[in-house]
XYZ file of C-alpha atoms in Angstrom:
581
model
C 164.053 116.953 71.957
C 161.739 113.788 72.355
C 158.448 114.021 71.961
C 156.056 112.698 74.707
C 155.152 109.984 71.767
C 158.322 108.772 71.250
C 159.219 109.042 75.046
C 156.014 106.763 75.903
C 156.943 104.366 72.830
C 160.277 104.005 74.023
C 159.188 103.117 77.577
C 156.479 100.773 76.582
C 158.216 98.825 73.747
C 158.118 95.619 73.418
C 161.640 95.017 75.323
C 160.038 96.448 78.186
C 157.460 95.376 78.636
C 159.603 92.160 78.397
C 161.965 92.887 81.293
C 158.851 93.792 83.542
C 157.259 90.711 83.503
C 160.370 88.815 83.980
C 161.228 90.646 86.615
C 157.032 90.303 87.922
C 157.517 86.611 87.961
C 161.003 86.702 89.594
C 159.656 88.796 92.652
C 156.675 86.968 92.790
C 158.366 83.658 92.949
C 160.751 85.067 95.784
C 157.686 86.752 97.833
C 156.105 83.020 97.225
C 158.925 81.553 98.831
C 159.032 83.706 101.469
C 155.177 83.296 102.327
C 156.122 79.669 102.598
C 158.043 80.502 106.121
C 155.386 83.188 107.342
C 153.028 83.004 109.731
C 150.068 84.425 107.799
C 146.504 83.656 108.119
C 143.035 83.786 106.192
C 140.462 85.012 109.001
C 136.891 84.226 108.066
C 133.819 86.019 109.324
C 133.445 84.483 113.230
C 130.121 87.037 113.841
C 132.095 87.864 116.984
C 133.057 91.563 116.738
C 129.770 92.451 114.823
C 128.528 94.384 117.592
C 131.464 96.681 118.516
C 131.996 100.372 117.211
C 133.106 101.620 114.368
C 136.728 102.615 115.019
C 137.733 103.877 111.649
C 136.048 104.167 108.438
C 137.328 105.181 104.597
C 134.847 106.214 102.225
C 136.087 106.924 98.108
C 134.197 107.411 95.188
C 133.521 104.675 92.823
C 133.307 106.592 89.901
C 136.405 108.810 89.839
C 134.744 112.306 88.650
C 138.056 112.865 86.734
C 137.460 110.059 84.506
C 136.858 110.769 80.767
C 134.222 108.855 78.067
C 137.473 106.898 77.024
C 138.476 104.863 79.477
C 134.966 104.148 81.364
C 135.423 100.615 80.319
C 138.087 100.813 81.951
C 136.534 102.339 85.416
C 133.627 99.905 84.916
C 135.969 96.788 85.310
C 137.747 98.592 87.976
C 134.171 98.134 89.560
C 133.679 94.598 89.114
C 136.783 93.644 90.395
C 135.992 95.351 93.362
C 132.997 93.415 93.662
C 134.457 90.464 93.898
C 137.158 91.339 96.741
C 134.934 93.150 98.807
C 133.028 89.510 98.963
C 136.524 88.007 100.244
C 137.462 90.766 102.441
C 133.767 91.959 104.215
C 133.100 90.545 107.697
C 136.558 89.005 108.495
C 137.666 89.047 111.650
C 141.568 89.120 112.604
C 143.510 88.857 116.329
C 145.045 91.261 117.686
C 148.920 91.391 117.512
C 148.290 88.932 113.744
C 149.157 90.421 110.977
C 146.039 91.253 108.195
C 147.872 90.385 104.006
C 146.017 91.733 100.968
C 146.921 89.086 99.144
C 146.508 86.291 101.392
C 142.756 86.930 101.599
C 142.456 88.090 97.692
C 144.385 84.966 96.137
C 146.322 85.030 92.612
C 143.229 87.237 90.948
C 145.105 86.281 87.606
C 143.748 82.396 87.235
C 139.518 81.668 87.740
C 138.967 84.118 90.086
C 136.162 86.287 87.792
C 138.249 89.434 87.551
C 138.187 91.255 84.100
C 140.283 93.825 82.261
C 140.345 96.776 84.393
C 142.683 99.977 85.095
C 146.307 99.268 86.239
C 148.832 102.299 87.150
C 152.064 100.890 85.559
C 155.195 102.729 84.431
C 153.313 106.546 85.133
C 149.900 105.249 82.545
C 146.638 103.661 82.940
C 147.126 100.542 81.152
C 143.949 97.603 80.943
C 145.197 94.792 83.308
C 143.080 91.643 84.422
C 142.180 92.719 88.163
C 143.208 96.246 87.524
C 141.554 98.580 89.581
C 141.948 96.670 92.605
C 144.214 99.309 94.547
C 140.727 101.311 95.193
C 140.601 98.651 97.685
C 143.951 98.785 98.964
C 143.834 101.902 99.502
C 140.936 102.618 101.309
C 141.795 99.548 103.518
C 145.455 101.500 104.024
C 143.424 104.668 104.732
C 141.369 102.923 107.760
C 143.994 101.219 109.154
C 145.938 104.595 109.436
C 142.838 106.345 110.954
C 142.761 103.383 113.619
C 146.123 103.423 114.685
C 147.602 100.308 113.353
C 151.143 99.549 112.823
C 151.375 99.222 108.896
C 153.924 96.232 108.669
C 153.801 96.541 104.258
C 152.900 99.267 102.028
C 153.790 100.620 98.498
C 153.294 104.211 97.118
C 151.814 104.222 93.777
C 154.404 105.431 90.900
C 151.895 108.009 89.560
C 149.293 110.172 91.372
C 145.423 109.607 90.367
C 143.518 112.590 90.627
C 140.549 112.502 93.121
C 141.949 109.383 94.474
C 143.165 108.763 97.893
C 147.039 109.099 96.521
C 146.515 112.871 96.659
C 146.662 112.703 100.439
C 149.425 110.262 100.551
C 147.147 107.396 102.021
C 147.747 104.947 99.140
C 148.395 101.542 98.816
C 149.339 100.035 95.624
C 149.400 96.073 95.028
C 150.368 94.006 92.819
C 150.767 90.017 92.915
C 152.363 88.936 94.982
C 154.858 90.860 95.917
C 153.433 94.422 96.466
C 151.399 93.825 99.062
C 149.486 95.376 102.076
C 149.869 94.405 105.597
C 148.908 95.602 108.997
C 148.278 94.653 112.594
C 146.346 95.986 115.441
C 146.613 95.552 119.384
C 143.410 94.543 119.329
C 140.910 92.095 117.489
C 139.068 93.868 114.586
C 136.395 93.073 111.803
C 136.497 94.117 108.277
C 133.505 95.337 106.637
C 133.062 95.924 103.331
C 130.579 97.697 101.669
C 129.865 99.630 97.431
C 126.582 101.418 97.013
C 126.024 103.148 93.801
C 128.479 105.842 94.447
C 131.085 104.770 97.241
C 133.383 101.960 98.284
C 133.039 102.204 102.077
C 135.433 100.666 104.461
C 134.896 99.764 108.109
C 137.490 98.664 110.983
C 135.646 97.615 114.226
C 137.182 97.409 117.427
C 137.074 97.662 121.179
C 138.937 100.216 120.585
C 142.157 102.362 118.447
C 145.691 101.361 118.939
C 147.553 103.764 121.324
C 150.297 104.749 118.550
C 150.982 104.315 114.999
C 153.736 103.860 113.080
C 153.571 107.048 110.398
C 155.025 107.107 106.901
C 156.873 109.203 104.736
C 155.154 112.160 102.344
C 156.216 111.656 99.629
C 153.821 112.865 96.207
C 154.474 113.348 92.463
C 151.365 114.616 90.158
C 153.169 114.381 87.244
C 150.765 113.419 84.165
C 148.695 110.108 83.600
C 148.130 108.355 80.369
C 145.741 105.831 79.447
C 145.607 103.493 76.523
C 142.057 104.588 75.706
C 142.588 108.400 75.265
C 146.190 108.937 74.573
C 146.293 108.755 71.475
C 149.693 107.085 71.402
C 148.822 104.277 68.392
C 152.197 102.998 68.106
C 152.783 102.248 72.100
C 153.114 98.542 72.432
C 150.232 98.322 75.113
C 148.092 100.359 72.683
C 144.497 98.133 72.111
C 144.637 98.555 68.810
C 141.278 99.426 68.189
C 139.438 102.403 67.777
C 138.153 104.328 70.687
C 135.440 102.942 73.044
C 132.888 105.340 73.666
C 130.509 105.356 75.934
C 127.120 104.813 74.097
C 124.564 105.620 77.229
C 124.039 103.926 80.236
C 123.079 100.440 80.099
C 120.491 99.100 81.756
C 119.913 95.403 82.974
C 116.663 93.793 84.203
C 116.655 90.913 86.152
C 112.878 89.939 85.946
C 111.004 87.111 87.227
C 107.203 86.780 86.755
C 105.822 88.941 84.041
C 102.980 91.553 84.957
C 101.245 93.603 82.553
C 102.148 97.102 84.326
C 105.824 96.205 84.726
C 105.989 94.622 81.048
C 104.606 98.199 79.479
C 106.853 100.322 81.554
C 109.923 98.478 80.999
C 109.168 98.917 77.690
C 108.755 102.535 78.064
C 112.432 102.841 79.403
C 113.940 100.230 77.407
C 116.372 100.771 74.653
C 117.983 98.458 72.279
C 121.478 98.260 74.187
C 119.445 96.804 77.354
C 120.226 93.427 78.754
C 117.240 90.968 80.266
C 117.810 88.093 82.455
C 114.741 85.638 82.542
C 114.691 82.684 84.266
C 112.967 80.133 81.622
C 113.519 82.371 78.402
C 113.369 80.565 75.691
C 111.683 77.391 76.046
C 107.792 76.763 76.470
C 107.518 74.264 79.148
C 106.611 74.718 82.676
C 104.038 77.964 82.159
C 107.413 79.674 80.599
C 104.511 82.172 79.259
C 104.350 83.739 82.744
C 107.886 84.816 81.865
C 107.215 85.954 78.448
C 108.183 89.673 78.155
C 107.751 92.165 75.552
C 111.432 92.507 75.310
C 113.164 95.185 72.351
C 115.931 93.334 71.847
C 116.131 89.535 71.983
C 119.341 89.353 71.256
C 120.512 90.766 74.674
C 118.487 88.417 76.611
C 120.567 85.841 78.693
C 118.445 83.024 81.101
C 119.066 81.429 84.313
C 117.856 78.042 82.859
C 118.597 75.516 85.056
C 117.704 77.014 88.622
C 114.624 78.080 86.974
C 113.794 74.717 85.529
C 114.815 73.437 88.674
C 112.276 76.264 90.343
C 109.359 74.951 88.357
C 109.669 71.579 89.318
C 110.077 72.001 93.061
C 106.952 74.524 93.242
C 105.233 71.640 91.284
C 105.720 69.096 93.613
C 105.319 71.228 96.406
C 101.542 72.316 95.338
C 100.573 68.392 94.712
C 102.451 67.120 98.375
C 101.383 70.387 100.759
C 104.814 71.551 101.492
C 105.707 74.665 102.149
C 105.973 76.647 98.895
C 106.711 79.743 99.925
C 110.357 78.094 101.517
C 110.866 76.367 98.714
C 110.561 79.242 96.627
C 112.470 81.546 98.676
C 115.394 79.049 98.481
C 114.734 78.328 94.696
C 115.420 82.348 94.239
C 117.935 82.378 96.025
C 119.671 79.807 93.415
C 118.029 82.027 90.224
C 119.662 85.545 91.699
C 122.947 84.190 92.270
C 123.159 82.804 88.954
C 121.830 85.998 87.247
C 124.470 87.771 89.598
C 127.140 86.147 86.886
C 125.294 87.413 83.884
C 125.403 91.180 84.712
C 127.796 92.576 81.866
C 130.759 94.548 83.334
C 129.409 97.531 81.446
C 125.508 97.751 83.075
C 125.686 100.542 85.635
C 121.439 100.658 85.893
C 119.967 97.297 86.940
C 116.065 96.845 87.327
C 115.098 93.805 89.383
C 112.244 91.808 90.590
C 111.225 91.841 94.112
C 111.668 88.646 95.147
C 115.074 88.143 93.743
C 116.876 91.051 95.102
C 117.983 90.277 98.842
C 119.589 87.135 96.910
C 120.781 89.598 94.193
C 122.601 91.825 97.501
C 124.060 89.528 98.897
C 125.985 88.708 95.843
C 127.730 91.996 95.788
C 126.626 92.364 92.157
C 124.781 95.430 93.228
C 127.687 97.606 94.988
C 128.648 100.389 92.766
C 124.967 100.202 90.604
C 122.271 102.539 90.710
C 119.124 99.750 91.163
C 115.553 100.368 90.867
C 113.005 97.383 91.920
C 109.700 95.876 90.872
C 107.962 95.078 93.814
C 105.847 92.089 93.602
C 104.554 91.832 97.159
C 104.940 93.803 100.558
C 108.625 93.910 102.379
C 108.628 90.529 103.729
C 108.776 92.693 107.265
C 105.334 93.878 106.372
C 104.064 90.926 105.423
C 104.516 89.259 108.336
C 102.793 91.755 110.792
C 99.885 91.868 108.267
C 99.574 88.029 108.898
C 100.193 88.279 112.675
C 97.702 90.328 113.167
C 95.485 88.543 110.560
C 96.615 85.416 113.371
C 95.820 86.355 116.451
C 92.275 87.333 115.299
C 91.970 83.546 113.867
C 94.982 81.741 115.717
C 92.847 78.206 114.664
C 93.763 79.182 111.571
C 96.564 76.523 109.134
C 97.406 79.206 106.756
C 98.135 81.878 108.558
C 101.492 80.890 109.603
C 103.312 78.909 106.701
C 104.264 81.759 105.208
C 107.219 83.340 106.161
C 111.098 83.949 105.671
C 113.958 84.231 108.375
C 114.910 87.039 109.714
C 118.524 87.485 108.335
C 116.242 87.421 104.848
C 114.102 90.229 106.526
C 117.393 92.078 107.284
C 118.981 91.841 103.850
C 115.729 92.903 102.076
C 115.248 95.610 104.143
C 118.506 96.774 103.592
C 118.585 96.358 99.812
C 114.983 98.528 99.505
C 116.631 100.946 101.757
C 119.384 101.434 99.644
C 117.489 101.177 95.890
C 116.966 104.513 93.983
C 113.033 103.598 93.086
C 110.355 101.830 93.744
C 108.301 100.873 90.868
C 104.566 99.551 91.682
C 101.195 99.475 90.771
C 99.962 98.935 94.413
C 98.864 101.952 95.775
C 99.315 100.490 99.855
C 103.119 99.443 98.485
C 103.572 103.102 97.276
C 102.583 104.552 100.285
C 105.613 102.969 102.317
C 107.783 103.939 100.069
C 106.211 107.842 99.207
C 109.383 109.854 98.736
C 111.027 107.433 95.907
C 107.710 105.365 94.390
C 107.203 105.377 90.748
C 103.160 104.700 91.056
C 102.063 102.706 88.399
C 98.362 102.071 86.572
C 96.982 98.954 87.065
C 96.594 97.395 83.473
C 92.191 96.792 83.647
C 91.497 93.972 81.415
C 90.046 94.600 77.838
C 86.703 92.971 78.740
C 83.252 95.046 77.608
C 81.423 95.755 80.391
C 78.312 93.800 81.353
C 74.910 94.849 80.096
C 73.384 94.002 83.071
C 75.167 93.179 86.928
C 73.773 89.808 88.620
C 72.785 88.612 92.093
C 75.450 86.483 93.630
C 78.088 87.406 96.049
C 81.583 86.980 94.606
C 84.992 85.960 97.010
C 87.924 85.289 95.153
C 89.738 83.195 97.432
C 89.352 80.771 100.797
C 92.331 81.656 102.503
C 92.820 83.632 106.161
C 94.769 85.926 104.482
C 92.351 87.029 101.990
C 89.276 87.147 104.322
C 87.871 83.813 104.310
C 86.710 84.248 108.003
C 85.377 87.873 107.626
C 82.967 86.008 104.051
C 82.081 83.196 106.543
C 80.680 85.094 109.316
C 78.963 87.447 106.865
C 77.462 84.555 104.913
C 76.318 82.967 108.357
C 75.394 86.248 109.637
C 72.906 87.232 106.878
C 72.604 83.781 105.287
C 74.726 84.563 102.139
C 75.290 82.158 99.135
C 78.793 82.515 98.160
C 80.635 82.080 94.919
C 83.949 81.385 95.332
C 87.068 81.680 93.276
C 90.813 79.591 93.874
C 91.481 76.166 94.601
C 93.224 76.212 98.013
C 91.104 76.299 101.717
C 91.636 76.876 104.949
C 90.397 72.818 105.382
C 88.424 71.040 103.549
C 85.054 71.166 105.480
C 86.073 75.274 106.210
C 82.690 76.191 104.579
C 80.275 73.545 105.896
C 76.906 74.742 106.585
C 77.081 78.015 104.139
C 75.652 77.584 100.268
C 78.724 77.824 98.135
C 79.271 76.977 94.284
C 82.340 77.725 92.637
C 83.397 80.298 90.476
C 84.064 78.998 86.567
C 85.497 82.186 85.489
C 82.051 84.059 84.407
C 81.019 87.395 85.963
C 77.415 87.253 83.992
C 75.593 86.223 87.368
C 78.069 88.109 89.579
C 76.252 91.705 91.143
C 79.144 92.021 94.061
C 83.177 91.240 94.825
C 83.413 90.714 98.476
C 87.385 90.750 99.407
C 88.116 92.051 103.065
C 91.980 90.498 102.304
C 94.862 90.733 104.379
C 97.116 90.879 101.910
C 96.611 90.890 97.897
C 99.630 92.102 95.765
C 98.291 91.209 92.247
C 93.974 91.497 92.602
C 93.828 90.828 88.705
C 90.048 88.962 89.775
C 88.857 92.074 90.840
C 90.330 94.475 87.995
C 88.489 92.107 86.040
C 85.224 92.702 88.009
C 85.838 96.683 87.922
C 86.509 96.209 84.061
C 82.947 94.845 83.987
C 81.380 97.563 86.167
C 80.366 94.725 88.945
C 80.786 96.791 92.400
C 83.672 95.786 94.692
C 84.297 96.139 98.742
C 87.690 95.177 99.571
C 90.476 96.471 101.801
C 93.644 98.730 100.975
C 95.510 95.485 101.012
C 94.204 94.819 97.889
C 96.746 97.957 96.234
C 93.004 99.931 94.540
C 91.940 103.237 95.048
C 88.388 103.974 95.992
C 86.126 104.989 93.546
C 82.638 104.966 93.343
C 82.329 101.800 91.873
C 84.915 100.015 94.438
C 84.582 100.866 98.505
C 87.963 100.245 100.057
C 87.772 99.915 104.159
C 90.465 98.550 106.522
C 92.038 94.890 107.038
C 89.890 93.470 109.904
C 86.930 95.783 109.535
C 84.154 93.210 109.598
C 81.059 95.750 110.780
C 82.567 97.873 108.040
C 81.977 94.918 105.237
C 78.687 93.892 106.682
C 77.504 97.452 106.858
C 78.854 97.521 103.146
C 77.151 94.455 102.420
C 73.544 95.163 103.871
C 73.545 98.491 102.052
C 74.509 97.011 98.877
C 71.739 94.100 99.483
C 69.068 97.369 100.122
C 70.081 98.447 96.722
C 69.211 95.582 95.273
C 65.582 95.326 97.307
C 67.196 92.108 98.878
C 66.440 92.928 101.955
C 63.930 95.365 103.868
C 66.166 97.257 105.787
């Protein structure tokens, strides 16, 4: 009697595996021919069936539960090259009584296409195959098309039986180019939508409605036994790797970081390990403040950068600053560039990414996050936020030039919202940031300065900024109000003659004269001026904007709560036996 070694030699020697690619091509090139006198289409996304119901949906884990530490490689490609058809496939919108091809939309995945090696059911074993993995799609497209009704023109059962996959309840669809393909129609016009969170690849048909009848399909099943090159053990198998066994080593973790702060540098640190990846935008070079991007990083060696749409980045913010354009587009569009480039650098194997705020709706829309856990580092507010804290900072000042330039579109709004929505944690050191997001904030410490505190607090009045956003028009009418001096910190200004009439000098970086910080801000996300007044003991009043808890030493009060600073103020002032109150 055989053994199962010599039975699996025999049917994967090299002879074969010979006469199955010749016959591949053959059928392929027939299929091609064929195509040639069809009538079949690739539908794009026409945005006109976005609205309807859901008719049908298939939902299918991404990581099979039955998988082994062998073959996750192989599972982890599987991934990636459903990535990048679920960026062909999602939105598209086909006519009714047209028939829907796999493999018109997906192309030859074989030639520049991105796919990698991933798991291919071939012959009754898992074998590594560029694209493999790719049924997972096929399926669960097969499976949704069956729930709505459609007539199923093509479809294949797979050889072999996965377990926990969608072949177990005979609502499988294997491909393979070009000739094993998936096709279906509907009575109706419907919209494909495809979408991989860290768990699931879920699959959406909308429609005005279900076809009236469907044309069913035959049950037929067979569980026999699945191999895979990885854990067999069958060395002398032509498609063995030969190489020892991968292993699975630990999760890998990728961070996709932008601008470094202190709080996120330590605690990436803290959950870094030396089989991490980092993608910076300007590592590597020391031009263009690359220091702001200069991480603590454990392992240099695993540190890839988006050069040239950071470069690029620099530049345009550069010009921008000196010319008065709008910096906040420009940068918005200049991420946009950075995340889809770092959306290429991701290695097949990171399951964990950690990213900076303001590159991950750019980062979603790539795909690259489907079928990732993600955690972020939020440098700001949710751009949804944002704006109502400026309108309402607005129409208090609407004479205001600030006030308004800064701002994203709403399909922007839509995708970040979505993307925070959807990410496993929140990591901040703003307290008014962890508050939106209680249930799944990692709260941070602000990193204080290592600055001795002052011997002795001054006199003057301290405002860190002269923008509407940060309170300029509260620190005017106080300083008009109770004839303050003001010292004032930043370059930029509501206009140039916004502080006419009011004593003003400006700040040079020295707290030895400074006895108050006076910041009734709209919105602050990174107050590192005033944790460097709280490192020197100098009191503070600002708002919860500003992401600090109260304390003794620091008042906190409300956006917009100008009787609240002045009251603040005039008591501070009495303190001080400024005034005779």
């Amino acid at each position: 009697m055989n053994t199962t070694r010599q039975i699996l030699t025999e049917k994967h020697s090299f002879i074969q595996d010979t006469k199955f690619r010749v016959k591949s091509a053959l059928l392929t090139a027939k299929r091609l021919t064929e195509n040639l006198f069809s009538n079949l289409k690739v539908y794009k996304d026409a945005q006109k069936l976005v609205a309807l119901p859901v008719i049908a949906l298939s939902e299918s884990d991404l990581w099979n539960p039955y998988d082994n530490d062998d073959n996750w490689i192989l599972t982890a490609g599987k991934i990636e090259n459903i990535r990048i058809a679920a960026r062909k496939l999602n939105g598209i919108e086909v006519k009714a009584n047209e028939v829907f091809s796999f493999w018109k939309h997906i192309g030859n995945p074989n030639f520049g296409k991105g796919y990698v090696v991933g798991r291919e059911v071939r012959e009754g074993c898992i074998v590594p195959t560029i694209a493999g993995g790719l049924c997972q799609m096929s399926n669960a497209l097969y499976d949704a098309a069956l729930k709505a009704n459609f007539e199923i023109v093509e479809r294949h059962r797979h050889t072999r039986v996965i377990k926990g996959s969608l072949a177990e309840q005979d609502r499988d669809a294997t491909v393979k180019w070009n000739y094993v393909d998936l096709r279906f129609r509907s009575d109706y016009d419907f919209r494909i939508e495809v979408e991989l969170t860290s768990e699931k690849l879920i699959v959406r048909f909308k429609s005005t409605q279900k076809n009236l009848s469907a044309q069913t399909s035959e049950n037929i099943r067979d569980y026999n036994k699945l191999n895979d090159c990885y854990s067999c053990g069958n060395t002398s198998c032509f498609k063995h790797p030969g190489k020892p066994t991968i292993k699975r080593s630990g999760n890998i973790t990728t961070f996709i970081l932008d601008e470094k702060w202190p709080e996120y540098d330590a605690y990436i640190n803290s959950i870094a390990t030396q089989n991490d990846f980092y993608i910076l935008p300007l590592a590597g070079i020391k031009l263009l403040n690359a220091e702001r991007y200069s991480w603590s990083l454990k392992n240099h060696k695993h540190v890839r950068s988006t050069l040239i749409p950071g470069v690029l980045r620099a530049l345009k913010q550069r010009i921008a600053s000196k010319t008065g354009k709008n910096i906040f587009e420009i940068t918005l569009n200049a991420d946009r560039k950075i995340a889809e480039r770092a959306a290429q650098m991701i290695p097949v194997e990171s399951a964990h990414i950690v990213v900076s705020q303001n590159l991950l709706p750019f980062l979603f829309t790539t795909g690259a996050l489907g079928g990732r856990a993600y955690d972020v580092l939020m440098t700001r507010l949710p751009m949804e936020k944002l704006h109502e804290r400026l309108d309402h900072a607005f129409n208090r000042y609407p004479e205001s030039r600030t006030l308004k330039d800064y701002r994203a579109s709403q399909p922007i709004i839509d995708l970040e919202n979505r993307a925070l929505t959807m990410s496993h944690k929140i990591i901040t050191p703003h307290h008014n940031i962890a508050d939106i997001f209680r249930n799944k904030a990692i709260q941070l410490d602000w990193s204080l300065p290592d600055i001795r505190p002052a011997e002795s607090i001054g006199t003057k009045i301290l405002f860190p900024s002269s923008l509407g956003r940060k309170g300029a028009y509260e620190v005017k009418k106080l300083a008009m109000e109770l004839n303050l001096s003001i010292v004032i910190a930043g370059r930029a200004a509501e206009q140039d003659d916004f502080w006419k009439g009011i004593v003003t000098e400006r700040f040079n970086g020295n707290f030895k004269e400074i006895g108050l910080v006076v910041y009734p801000a709209y919105v602050e996300h990174q107050p590192r001026l005033i944790l460097k007044a709280i490192s020197k003991g100098i009191p503070v009043i600002t708002t919860r904007a500003c992401g600090i808890e109260p304390t003794n030493q620091v008042k906190v009060l409300e956006a917009g709560d100008y009787e609240g600073f002045k009251r603040e103020v005039m008591e501070w002032y009495s303190l001080q036996n400024k005034y005779n109150i």
